[in-house]
């Protein structure tokens, strides 16, 4: 079916089109975009081809088990995300088979594998969804170089986002917009609103001869080398387009909820029925088209005169996504502090012990620790929960480098998205985008206003399940007799706080103020020596005030 007044925002990175001969073969290279609906690259691959080869390459860069990592998974991805990806591939294969095709799963370095495919299968047309991530940019350049030299047509549409980031940057004078409001003004309405959005394919030409290639079914986690891991709770997400569309239907069933959605007013402690759509993993892997999601929301908004608006509305969340994609695409070294022109240089602490306490839910602050347990188990936490733990790690309490926290999120989140993850950590550490560093999320009072009884904490930290309500957010203040009665002795069964929040937050504000002043003085050109001198000065000041972190044993 085709939905009216909808999309095809296609960008061609190719040789000029040419008529395909009767024996023409197309290769559809899947990476993200793991769907049939609104997949212009797949639709184009199927057009006028006698054979289509749908390929996904199991990349050891992301999938190979890493026994040295702090949680099960590869060097870059936790097992939750790897499992979700594999489930998405199984679903994609199932949906392709319904159209008379199948997914060809290959193994190896994707660039080398793709070039061999193009060569040995005599491919005339290469189709894949454009990707803005640095890794894929380099990979694509390698494959495209071979394809162009070989006279192979290349079709790489922009369909993972609402807008083409390059076009937004061009409209803004060569720089990405630095706030979502200016982004939305520059972007306007998507080009594809005046076209039709293809949501189904009637058929795909059959797969041709694969020659000597070892084509496999989608592997299981065990076949990839991961041992069976007993889950305490069943995975909260099931990967795949089928599940994505089911969840979308469920999410938009309550049209009034969609029309009145305001992201800042949702509850970060809601876990029995989370307060947002939880569609982010499906958008990350392209199991759900953001353009189709956009259309569904727009159709509902037409029915409500007083619906909410960006940036807080549900539609606004898609604009935020595109905003970070554009910022990441247009900013060299976006994923690091050094060499990143939009990032303030700050003398972050380097304390592996405190980092591990935060990562492993041993800070002694139940609100923070419960969130980190949910992150590890579910691979997902509410955006305000992300704000809480990111602020605590960086500018709020521990003053540890945002890149360290970013790496933990990148590993554990099922929905970890390079541009969005880096953008949010830049934001929440007040390194870029947001600069009101004095506004700190309290690790005690912030969660309490949403969940005064501590139900969220009791669920994810069962060691505290019997702690009385008045002590659940600050169990170290409970008298020993209360702790004994609750079967939770602080410092033995659950950690004491790793720092004093009141003291640490004041100290962090002082460090941030000094760093901001240095960046202003140097006009952003802060050298390594400048940063080290500032680090020495603020550490000396910390020792003078006696506000160094508490040195109790971390359990």
Coordinates of C-alpha atoms in Angstrom, one line a residue:
X1 CA 0.0 0.0 0.0
X2 CA 1.0 3.6 -0.4
X3 CA 0.1 6.2 2.2
X4 CA -1.0 9.6 0.8
X5 CA 1.0 12.8 0.9
X6 CA 4.2 11.0 1.9
X7 CA 7.8 10.4 1.5
X8 CA 10.8 9.7 -0.6
X9 CA 13.7 11.8 0.7
X10 CA 16.3 10.2 -1.6
X11 CA 19.8 11.3 -2.1
X12 CA 21.8 9.6 -4.8
X13 CA 25.6 9.0 -4.4
X14 CA 26.1 7.3 -7.8
X15 CA 27.0 7.1 -11.4
X16 CA 24.1 8.3 -13.6
X17 CA 21.3 5.8 -13.8
X18 CA 21.3 3.5 -16.8
X19 CA 18.8 1.0 -18.2
X20 CA 19.3 -2.4 -16.6
X21 CA 19.8 -5.2 -19.0
X22 CA 17.9 -8.4 -18.9
X23 CA 20.5 -10.2 -16.8
X24 CA 21.0 -7.3 -14.3
X25 CA 21.8 -8.1 -10.6
X26 CA 21.4 -5.8 -7.6
X27 CA 22.9 -6.1 -4.2
X28 CA 21.0 -4.7 -1.2
X29 CA 23.5 -4.2 1.6
X30 CA 21.7 -4.1 5.0
X31 CA 23.4 -2.5 8.0
X32 CA 20.7 -0.5 9.8
X33 CA 17.4 0.0 8.0
X34 CA 16.4 -3.6 9.0
X35 CA 12.9 -3.4 7.5
X36 CA 10.7 -3.7 4.5
X37 CA 8.5 -0.7 5.0
X38 CA 9.8 2.7 3.8
X39 CA 13.1 1.2 2.6
X40 CA 13.9 3.2 -0.6
X41 CA 17.2 1.4 -1.1
X42 CA 15.5 -2.0 -1.1
X43 CA 12.7 -0.8 -3.3
X44 CA 15.2 0.6 -5.8
X45 CA 17.2 -2.6 -5.7
X46 CA 14.1 -4.6 -6.7
X47 CA 13.3 -2.3 -9.6
X48 CA 14.2 -3.7 -13.0
X49 CA 16.5 -6.4 -11.6
X50 CA 16.4 -10.0 -12.5
X51 CA 18.1 -11.0 -9.2
X52 CA 18.5 -9.2 -5.8
X53 CA 21.1 -10.3 -3.3
X54 CA 20.0 -9.0 0.2
X55 CA 23.2 -9.1 2.3
X56 CA 24.1 -8.6 5.9
X57 CA 27.7 -9.1 7.1
X58 CA 28.4 -10.3 10.6
X59 CA 31.1 -7.8 11.5
X60 CA 33.6 -9.1 14.1
X61 CA 34.4 -5.4 15.0
X62 CA 31.0 -5.4 16.7
X63 CA 30.1 -9.0 17.3
X64 CA 33.2 -10.9 18.4
X65 CA 33.0 -11.8 22.2
X66 CA 35.4 -9.9 24.4
X67 CA 36.2 -11.9 27.6
X68 CA 37.9 -8.8 29.2
X69 CA 34.9 -6.6 29.1
X70 CA 33.0 -5.7 32.3
X71 CA 29.8 -7.3 31.0
X72 CA 28.9 -10.0 28.5
X73 CA 29.3 -8.9 24.9
X74 CA 31.8 -7.7 22.3
X75 CA 34.4 -4.9 22.7
X76 CA 31.8 -2.4 21.6
X77 CA 28.3 -3.8 22.3
X78 CA 26.7 -5.6 25.2
X79 CA 24.9 -8.8 24.8
X80 CA 21.5 -7.2 25.1
X81 CA 22.1 -5.2 21.9
X82 CA 23.7 -8.0 20.0
X83 CA 20.8 -10.3 20.8
X84 CA 18.4 -7.5 19.7
X85 CA 20.3 -7.2 16.4
X86 CA 20.2 -11.0 15.8
X87 CA 16.4 -11.1 16.5
X88 CA 16.0 -8.2 14.0
X89 CA 17.9 -10.1 11.4
X90 CA 15.8 -13.2 11.9
X91 CA 12.6 -11.2 11.5
X92 CA 14.0 -9.5 8.4
X93 CA 14.9 -12.9 6.9
X94 CA 11.3 -14.1 7.6
X95 CA 9.8 -11.0 6.0
X96 CA 12.1 -11.3 2.9
X97 CA 11.1 -15.0 2.5
X98 CA 7.4 -13.9 2.4
X99 CA 8.4 -11.9 -0.7
X100 CA 10.2 -14.7 -2.4
X101 CA 13.7 -13.7 -1.2
X102 CA 15.9 -14.4 1.8
X103 CA 18.7 -12.7 3.8
X104 CA 22.2 -13.8 2.9
X105 CA 24.3 -13.7 6.1
X106 CA 28.0 -13.5 5.5
X107 CA 30.9 -13.2 7.9
X108 CA 34.1 -11.1 7.9
X109 CA 35.3 -7.5 7.5
X110 CA 32.3 -5.9 5.7
X111 CA 34.4 -3.9 3.1
X112 CA 36.3 -6.9 1.9
X113 CA 33.2 -9.1 1.9
X114 CA 31.2 -6.6 -0.1
X115 CA 33.9 -6.1 -2.7
X116 CA 34.2 -9.8 -3.2
X117 CA 30.4 -10.0 -3.6
X118 CA 30.3 -7.3 -6.2
X119 CA 33.1 -9.0 -8.1
X120 CA 32.0 -12.6 -8.0
X121 CA 28.3 -12.1 -8.4
X122 CA 28.7 -9.7 -11.3
X123 CA 26.6 -7.0 -9.5
X124 CA 25.4 -4.1 -11.6
X125 CA 23.7 -2.1 -8.9
X126 CA 24.7 -1.6 -5.3
X127 CA 22.0 -0.2 -2.9
X128 CA 22.4 0.7 0.8
X129 CA 20.9 3.2 3.2
X130 CA 23.2 6.2 3.8
X131 CA 24.9 6.2 7.2
X132 CA 26.4 9.3 8.9
X133 CA 28.5 7.4 11.5
X134 CA 32.3 7.7 11.1
X135 CA 32.8 3.9 10.9
X136 CA 30.3 3.5 8.1
X137 CA 31.5 6.6 6.3
X138 CA 35.0 5.1 6.0
X139 CA 33.6 1.7 5.1
X140 CA 31.3 3.1 2.5
X141 CA 34.1 5.1 0.9
X142 CA 36.1 1.9 0.5
X143 CA 33.2 0.0 -1.1
X144 CA 32.0 2.9 -3.3
X145 CA 35.5 3.4 -4.6
X146 CA 35.6 -0.1 -5.9
X147 CA 32.1 0.1 -7.3
X148 CA 32.7 3.3 -9.2
X149 CA 35.9 2.0 -10.7
X150 CA 34.0 -1.1 -11.8
X151 CA 31.1 0.8 -13.4
X152 CA 28.6 -0.4 -10.8
X153 CA 25.6 1.9 -10.1
X154 CA 25.4 3.1 -6.5
X155 CA 22.2 4.1 -4.9
X156 CA 22.5 5.3 -1.3
X157 CA 19.4 7.2 -0.1
X158 CA 19.0 9.2 3.1
X159 CA 16.2 7.4 4.9
X160 CA 17.4 6.7 8.4
X161 CA 16.6 10.3 9.4
X162 CA 13.8 12.8 8.6
X163 CA 16.3 15.1 7.0
X164 CA 19.5 15.0 5.1
X165 CA 22.1 16.3 7.6
X166 CA 24.3 17.6 4.8
X167 CA 21.5 19.7 3.5
X168 CA 20.7 21.2 6.9
X169 CA 24.4 22.1 7.4
X170 CA 24.5 23.7 3.9
X171 CA 21.4 25.8 4.7
X172 CA 23.0 26.9 8.0
X173 CA 26.1 28.3 6.3
X174 CA 28.3 25.2 6.5
X175 CA 27.9 24.6 10.2
X176 CA 25.4 22.4 12.1
X177 CA 22.7 24.2 14.2
X178 CA 23.6 24.3 17.9
X179 CA 20.1 24.0 19.3
X180 CA 17.0 22.1 18.4
X181 CA 14.9 25.3 17.9
X182 CA 17.2 26.7 15.2
X183 CA 17.5 23.2 13.7
X184 CA 13.7 22.9 13.3
X185 CA 13.4 26.4 11.8
X186 CA 16.1 25.6 9.3
X187 CA 14.7 22.1 8.5
X188 CA 11.1 23.2 8.0
X189 CA 8.9 20.4 6.7
X190 CA 10.6 17.3 5.3
X191 CA 10.8 17.2 1.5
X192 CA 9.1 13.8 1.3
X193 CA 5.8 15.1 2.7
X194 CA 4.7 15.9 -0.8
X195 CA 5.4 12.4 -2.1
X196 CA 4.1 9.0 -1.2
X197 CA 5.6 6.6 1.3
X198 CA 6.0 3.0 0.2
X199 CA 5.1 0.8 3.2
X200 CA 5.0 -2.6 1.5
X201 CA 6.7 -4.4 -1.4
X202 CA 4.7 -6.9 -3.5
X203 CA 7.7 -9.0 -4.4
X204 CA 11.5 -9.0 -4.6
X205 CA 13.3 -10.7 -7.5
X206 CA 14.9 -14.0 -6.4
X207 CA 18.4 -14.4 -5.1
X208 CA 20.9 -15.4 -7.8
X209 CA 23.7 -18.0 -7.7
X210 CA 25.9 -17.3 -4.7
X211 CA 28.9 -19.3 -6.1
X212 CA 31.5 -20.3 -3.5
X213 CA 30.3 -18.0 -0.7
X214 CA 29.5 -19.6 2.6
X215 CA 26.1 -18.2 3.3
X216 CA 24.6 -18.9 6.7
X217 CA 21.4 -18.5 8.5
X218 CA 21.3 -15.8 11.2
X219 CA 23.5 -17.1 13.9
X220 CA 22.5 -17.5 17.6
X221 CA 24.4 -15.8 20.3
X222 CA 25.8 -19.2 21.2
X223 CA 27.1 -19.7 17.6
X224 CA 28.8 -16.4 17.9
X225 CA 30.8 -17.7 20.9
X226 CA 28.7 -16.4 23.8
X227 CA 27.9 -18.8 26.6
X228 CA 24.3 -19.3 27.7
X229 CA 23.5 -16.7 30.2
X230 CA 20.6 -17.1 32.6
X231 CA 18.5 -13.9 32.6
X232 CA 17.0 -12.8 35.9
X233 CA 14.2 -11.2 33.9
X234 CA 13.2 -11.9 30.3
X235 CA 14.6 -9.3 27.8
X236 CA 12.4 -6.2 27.7
X237 CA 12.8 -5.8 24.0
X238 CA 12.3 -8.3 21.1
X239 CA 14.1 -7.2 18.0
X240 CA 12.6 -6.9 14.5
X241 CA 10.4 -4.9 12.2
X242 CA 7.3 -7.0 13.1
X243 CA 7.7 -6.2 16.8
X244 CA 8.5 -2.5 16.0
X245 CA 5.2 -2.1 14.0
X246 CA 3.3 -3.9 16.8
X247 CA 4.7 -1.6 19.4
X248 CA 4.0 1.4 17.2
X249 CA 0.4 0.5 16.9
X250 CA 0.2 0.0 20.6
X251 CA 1.8 3.3 21.3
X252 CA -0.4 5.4 19.1
X253 CA -3.7 3.6 20.0
X254 CA -4.4 6.3 22.6
X255 CA -4.5 9.3 20.3
X256 CA -5.1 11.8 23.1
X257 CA -1.9 10.5 24.8
X258 CA 0.0 11.1 21.6
X259 CA -1.4 14.6 21.1
X260 CA -0.7 15.7 24.7
X261 CA 2.7 14.0 25.1
X262 CA 5.2 16.2 26.9
X263 CA 8.6 14.5 27.3
X264 CA 9.8 16.5 30.4
X265 CA 6.6 15.5 32.3
X266 CA 7.0 11.8 31.9
X267 CA 8.0 9.7 35.0
X268 CA 11.5 8.2 35.1
X269 CA 10.6 5.8 37.9
X270 CA 7.8 4.1 36.0
X271 CA 8.9 0.6 35.2
X272 CA 5.7 -1.6 35.3
X273 CA 4.4 0.6 32.4
X274 CA 7.2 2.9 31.2
X275 CA 6.0 6.5 30.4
X276 CA 7.4 6.7 26.9
X277 CA 7.0 4.7 23.7
X278 CA 10.2 2.7 24.2
X279 CA 10.6 2.7 20.4
X280 CA 14.1 4.0 20.5
X281 CA 15.9 0.6 19.9
X282 CA 13.7 0.1 16.8
X283 CA 14.5 3.5 15.4
X284 CA 18.2 2.9 16.2
X285 CA 18.4 -0.2 14.1
X286 CA 15.9 1.1 11.5
X287 CA 13.4 -1.7 12.3
X288 CA 11.0 1.3 12.4
X289 CA 11.2 4.1 9.9
X290 CA 11.4 7.4 11.6
X291 CA 9.6 8.9 8.6
X292 CA 6.7 6.5 8.9
X293 CA 6.6 7.3 12.7
X294 CA 6.5 11.0 11.8
X295 CA 3.6 10.4 9.5
X296 CA 1.6 8.5 12.0
X297 CA 2.0 11.3 14.6
X298 CA 1.1 14.0 12.1
X299 CA -2.1 12.2 11.2
X300 CA -3.1 12.0 14.8
X301 CA -2.2 15.7 15.5
X302 CA -4.7 16.7 12.7
X303 CA -7.5 15.5 15.0
X304 CA -6.5 17.6 17.9
X305 CA -6.5 21.4 17.8
X306 CA -4.5 21.8 21.0
X307 CA -1.7 19.2 20.6
X308 CA 1.7 19.7 22.1
X309 CA 4.5 21.1 19.9
X310 CA 8.3 20.5 19.4
X311 CA 10.6 20.2 21.2
X312 CA 8.5 18.6 24.0
X313 CA 6.0 16.7 21.8
X314 CA 6.4 13.2 20.4
X315 CA 7.1 14.8 17.1
X316 CA 9.7 16.9 18.8
X317 CA 11.6 13.7 19.9
X318 CA 12.2 12.9 16.3
X319 CA 13.5 16.4 15.7
X320 CA 15.9 16.0 18.6
X321 CA 17.1 12.7 17.0
X322 CA 17.8 14.5 13.7
X323 CA 19.4 17.4 15.5
X324 CA 22.0 15.2 17.1
X325 CA 22.6 13.3 13.9
X326 CA 23.3 16.6 12.1
X327 CA 25.6 17.8 14.9
X328 CA 27.5 14.6 14.9
X329 CA 27.8 14.5 11.1
X330 CA 29.0 18.1 10.9
X331 CA 31.4 18.2 13.9
X332 CA 34.9 16.7 13.6
X333 CA 35.9 14.7 16.7
X334 CA 32.3 14.9 18.0
X335 CA 32.9 11.8 20.1
X336 CA 35.7 13.3 22.2
X337 CA 36.7 16.3 24.1
X338 CA 40.1 17.1 22.6
X339 CA 40.0 18.4 19.1
X340 CA 36.2 19.0 19.3
X341 CA 35.6 22.7 18.6
X342 CA 32.1 22.7 20.2
X343 CA 33.3 21.0 23.4
X344 CA 34.6 22.9 26.4
X345 CA 37.9 21.6 27.8
X346 CA 37.4 20.6 31.4
X347 CA 39.9 18.9 33.7
X348 CA 37.9 15.8 34.5
X349 CA 39.1 13.4 37.2
X350 CA 40.5 10.1 36.4
X351 CA 39.3 7.7 39.1
X352 CA 38.7 4.1 37.9
X353 CA 37.5 3.0 41.3
X354 CA 34.7 5.6 41.4
X355 CA 33.9 5.0 37.7
X356 CA 33.5 1.2 38.5
X357 CA 31.3 2.0 41.6
X358 CA 29.0 4.1 39.3
X359 CA 29.0 1.5 36.5
X360 CA 28.4 -1.4 38.8
X361 CA 25.7 0.2 40.9
X362 CA 27.8 0.6 44.1
X363 CA 27.7 4.4 44.7
X364 CA 25.6 4.1 47.9
X365 CA 22.9 6.4 46.4
X366 CA 19.9 4.1 45.8
X367 CA 18.4 6.3 43.1
X368 CA 21.6 6.2 41.1
X369 CA 22.3 2.5 41.7
X370 CA 18.8 1.4 40.8
X371 CA 19.0 3.2 37.5
X372 CA 22.4 1.5 36.7
X373 CA 20.9 -1.9 37.6
X374 CA 18.0 -1.3 35.2
X375 CA 20.4 -0.2 32.5
X376 CA 22.4 -3.4 32.8
X377 CA 19.3 -5.7 32.9
X378 CA 17.0 -4.0 30.5
X379 CA 19.5 -2.1 28.2
X380 CA 17.1 0.9 28.5
X381 CA 16.4 3.6 31.0
X382 CA 14.1 6.7 30.9
X383 CA 15.7 9.9 29.5
X384 CA 15.5 11.6 32.9
X385 CA 17.1 8.6 34.5
X386 CA 19.9 9.0 32.0
X387 CA 20.1 12.6 33.0
X388 CA 20.4 11.7 36.6
X389 CA 23.2 9.2 36.3
X390 CA 25.1 11.2 33.7
X391 CA 25.0 14.4 35.8
X392 CA 26.1 12.4 38.9
X393 CA 29.1 10.9 37.1
X394 CA 30.3 14.2 35.6
X395 CA 29.6 17.7 36.7
X396 CA 27.2 16.9 39.6
X397 CA 29.3 14.7 42.0
X398 CA 32.1 12.5 40.8
X399 CA 33.6 14.9 38.1
X400 CA 34.6 12.0 35.9
X401 CA 35.1 12.4 32.1
X402 CA 31.9 12.2 30.1
X403 CA 33.7 9.9 27.6
X404 CA 34.0 7.3 30.3
X405 CA 30.2 7.4 30.9
X406 CA 29.5 7.5 27.2
X407 CA 31.5 4.2 26.8
X408 CA 29.4 2.5 29.4
X409 CA 26.1 3.7 27.8
X410 CA 27.4 2.7 24.4
X411 CA 28.0 -0.8 25.6
X412 CA 24.9 -1.4 27.8
X413 CA 22.1 0.5 25.9
X414 CA 20.1 -1.5 23.4
X415 CA 19.2 1.8 21.7
X416 CA 22.8 3.2 21.9
X417 CA 23.1 5.5 18.8
X418 CA 26.5 7.1 18.1
X419 CA 25.3 10.6 17.5
X420 CA 22.6 10.7 20.1
X421 CA 24.7 9.1 22.8
X422 CA 27.7 11.4 22.3
X423 CA 25.4 14.4 22.0
X424 CA 23.6 13.7 25.2
X425 CA 26.8 13.2 27.1
X426 CA 28.2 16.5 25.8
X427 CA 24.9 18.1 26.9
X428 CA 24.6 16.5 30.3
X429 CA 28.2 17.2 31.3
X430 CA 27.7 20.8 30.2
X431 CA 30.5 20.4 27.8
X432 CA 28.4 21.6 24.9
X433 CA 24.8 22.6 23.9
X434 CA 23.8 23.2 27.6
X435 CA 25.8 25.4 29.9
X436 CA 23.8 25.8 33.2
X437 CA 26.2 23.7 35.2
X438 CA 24.8 24.9 38.5
X439 CA 21.6 23.0 37.7
X440 CA 22.3 19.6 39.2
X441 CA 20.1 16.6 39.5
X442 CA 20.1 15.6 43.2
X443 CA 20.8 11.9 43.7
X444 CA 18.3 12.0 46.6
X445 CA 15.5 14.4 46.0
X446 CA 15.0 14.2 42.2
X447 CA 13.8 10.6 42.2
X448 CA 11.8 11.1 45.4
X449 CA 9.5 13.6 43.8
X450 CA 8.3 11.0 41.3
X451 CA 8.4 7.9 43.5
X452 CA 8.2 8.9 47.2
X453 CA 7.7 5.3 48.4
X454 CA 10.8 4.1 46.5
X455 CA 9.0 1.3 44.6
X456 CA 11.5 1.7 41.7
X457 CA 14.4 1.3 44.1
X458 CA 12.9 -1.7 45.8
X459 CA 12.4 -3.4 42.5
X460 CA 15.9 -3.0 41.1
X461 CA 17.7 -3.0 44.5
X462 CA 15.9 -5.8 46.4
X463 CA 18.5 -5.6 49.2
X464 CA 16.7 -2.4 50.2
X465 CA 13.2 -3.7 49.8
X466 CA 12.4 -3.6 53.5
X467 CA 13.9 -0.2 54.2
X468 CA 11.3 2.2 55.5
X469 CA 10.1 4.8 53.1
X470 CA 11.6 7.7 55.0
X471 CA 15.1 6.2 54.6
X472 CA 14.9 4.5 51.1
X473 CA 16.7 7.3 49.3
X474 CA 19.2 7.9 52.1
X475 CA 19.6 4.5 53.9
X476 CA 22.9 5.6 55.5
X477 CA 20.8 7.9 57.7
X478 CA 18.7 5.1 59.1
X479 CA 19.5 4.1 62.8
X480 CA 21.3 0.8 63.1
X481 CA 18.2 -0.8 64.7
X482 CA 16.2 0.2 61.6
X483 CA 18.9 -1.2 59.3
X484 CA 18.9 -4.4 61.2
X485 CA 15.2 -4.8 61.0
X486 CA 15.4 -4.1 57.3
X487 CA 18.1 -6.8 56.9
X488 CA 20.4 -4.3 55.3
X489 CA 23.4 -3.0 57.2
X490 CA 24.9 0.0 55.3
X491 CA 28.5 -0.6 54.6
X492 CA 28.0 -4.3 54.8
X493 CA 24.9 -5.3 52.7
X494 CA 24.7 -2.1 50.8
X495 CA 27.5 0.5 50.3
X496 CA 27.9 3.7 52.1
X497 CA 27.8 6.8 49.8
X498 CA 31.1 7.1 47.9
X499 CA 31.0 10.9 48.4
X500 CA 29.1 13.6 50.3
X501 CA 26.7 15.0 47.7
X502 CA 26.4 18.4 49.3
X503 CA 30.2 18.9 49.5
X504 CA 31.0 17.3 46.1
X505 CA 28.3 19.2 44.2
X506 CA 29.7 22.5 45.5
X507 CA 33.2 21.5 44.6
X508 CA 32.1 20.4 41.1
X509 CA 30.4 23.8 40.5
X510 CA 33.7 25.5 41.4
X511 CA 35.6 23.3 39.0
X512 CA 33.1 24.0 36.2
X513 CA 33.3 27.7 36.9
X514 CA 37.1 27.7 36.7
X515 CA 37.0 25.6 33.5
X516 CA 34.5 27.9 31.8
X517 CA 36.6 30.9 32.7
X518 CA 39.7 29.3 31.2
X519 CA 37.9 28.4 28.0
X520 CA 36.6 32.0 27.8
X521 CA 40.1 33.4 28.4
X522 CA 41.7 31.2 25.8
X523 CA 38.8 31.6 23.4
X524 CA 38.4 27.9 23.3
X525 CA 42.1 27.3 22.4
X526 CA 42.9 25.4 25.6
X527 CA 46.2 23.5 25.4
X528 CA 47.1 20.3 27.3
X529 CA 49.4 22.3 29.5
X530 CA 46.6 24.8 30.3
X531 CA 44.3 21.9 31.2
X532 CA 46.9 20.2 33.4
X533 CA 47.7 23.5 35.2
X534 CA 44.0 24.0 35.9
X535 CA 43.6 20.4 37.1
X536 CA 46.5 20.8 39.6
X537 CA 44.9 24.1 40.9
X538 CA 41.4 22.7 41.4
X539 CA 42.8 19.5 43.0
X540 CA 44.8 21.6 45.4
X541 CA 41.8 23.6 46.3
X542 CA 39.8 20.4 47.0
X543 CA 42.4 19.3 49.4
X544 CA 42.4 22.6 51.2
X545 CA 38.6 22.4 51.7
X546 CA 38.9 18.8 52.9
X547 CA 36.3 17.7 50.4
X548 CA 38.1 14.7 48.9
X549 CA 36.0 11.7 48.3
X550 CA 35.1 9.3 51.1
X551 CA 37.6 6.4 51.1
X552 CA 35.5 3.7 52.6
X553 CA 35.8 0.2 51.0
X554 CA 33.5 -0.1 48.0
X555 CA 31.6 -3.3 48.2

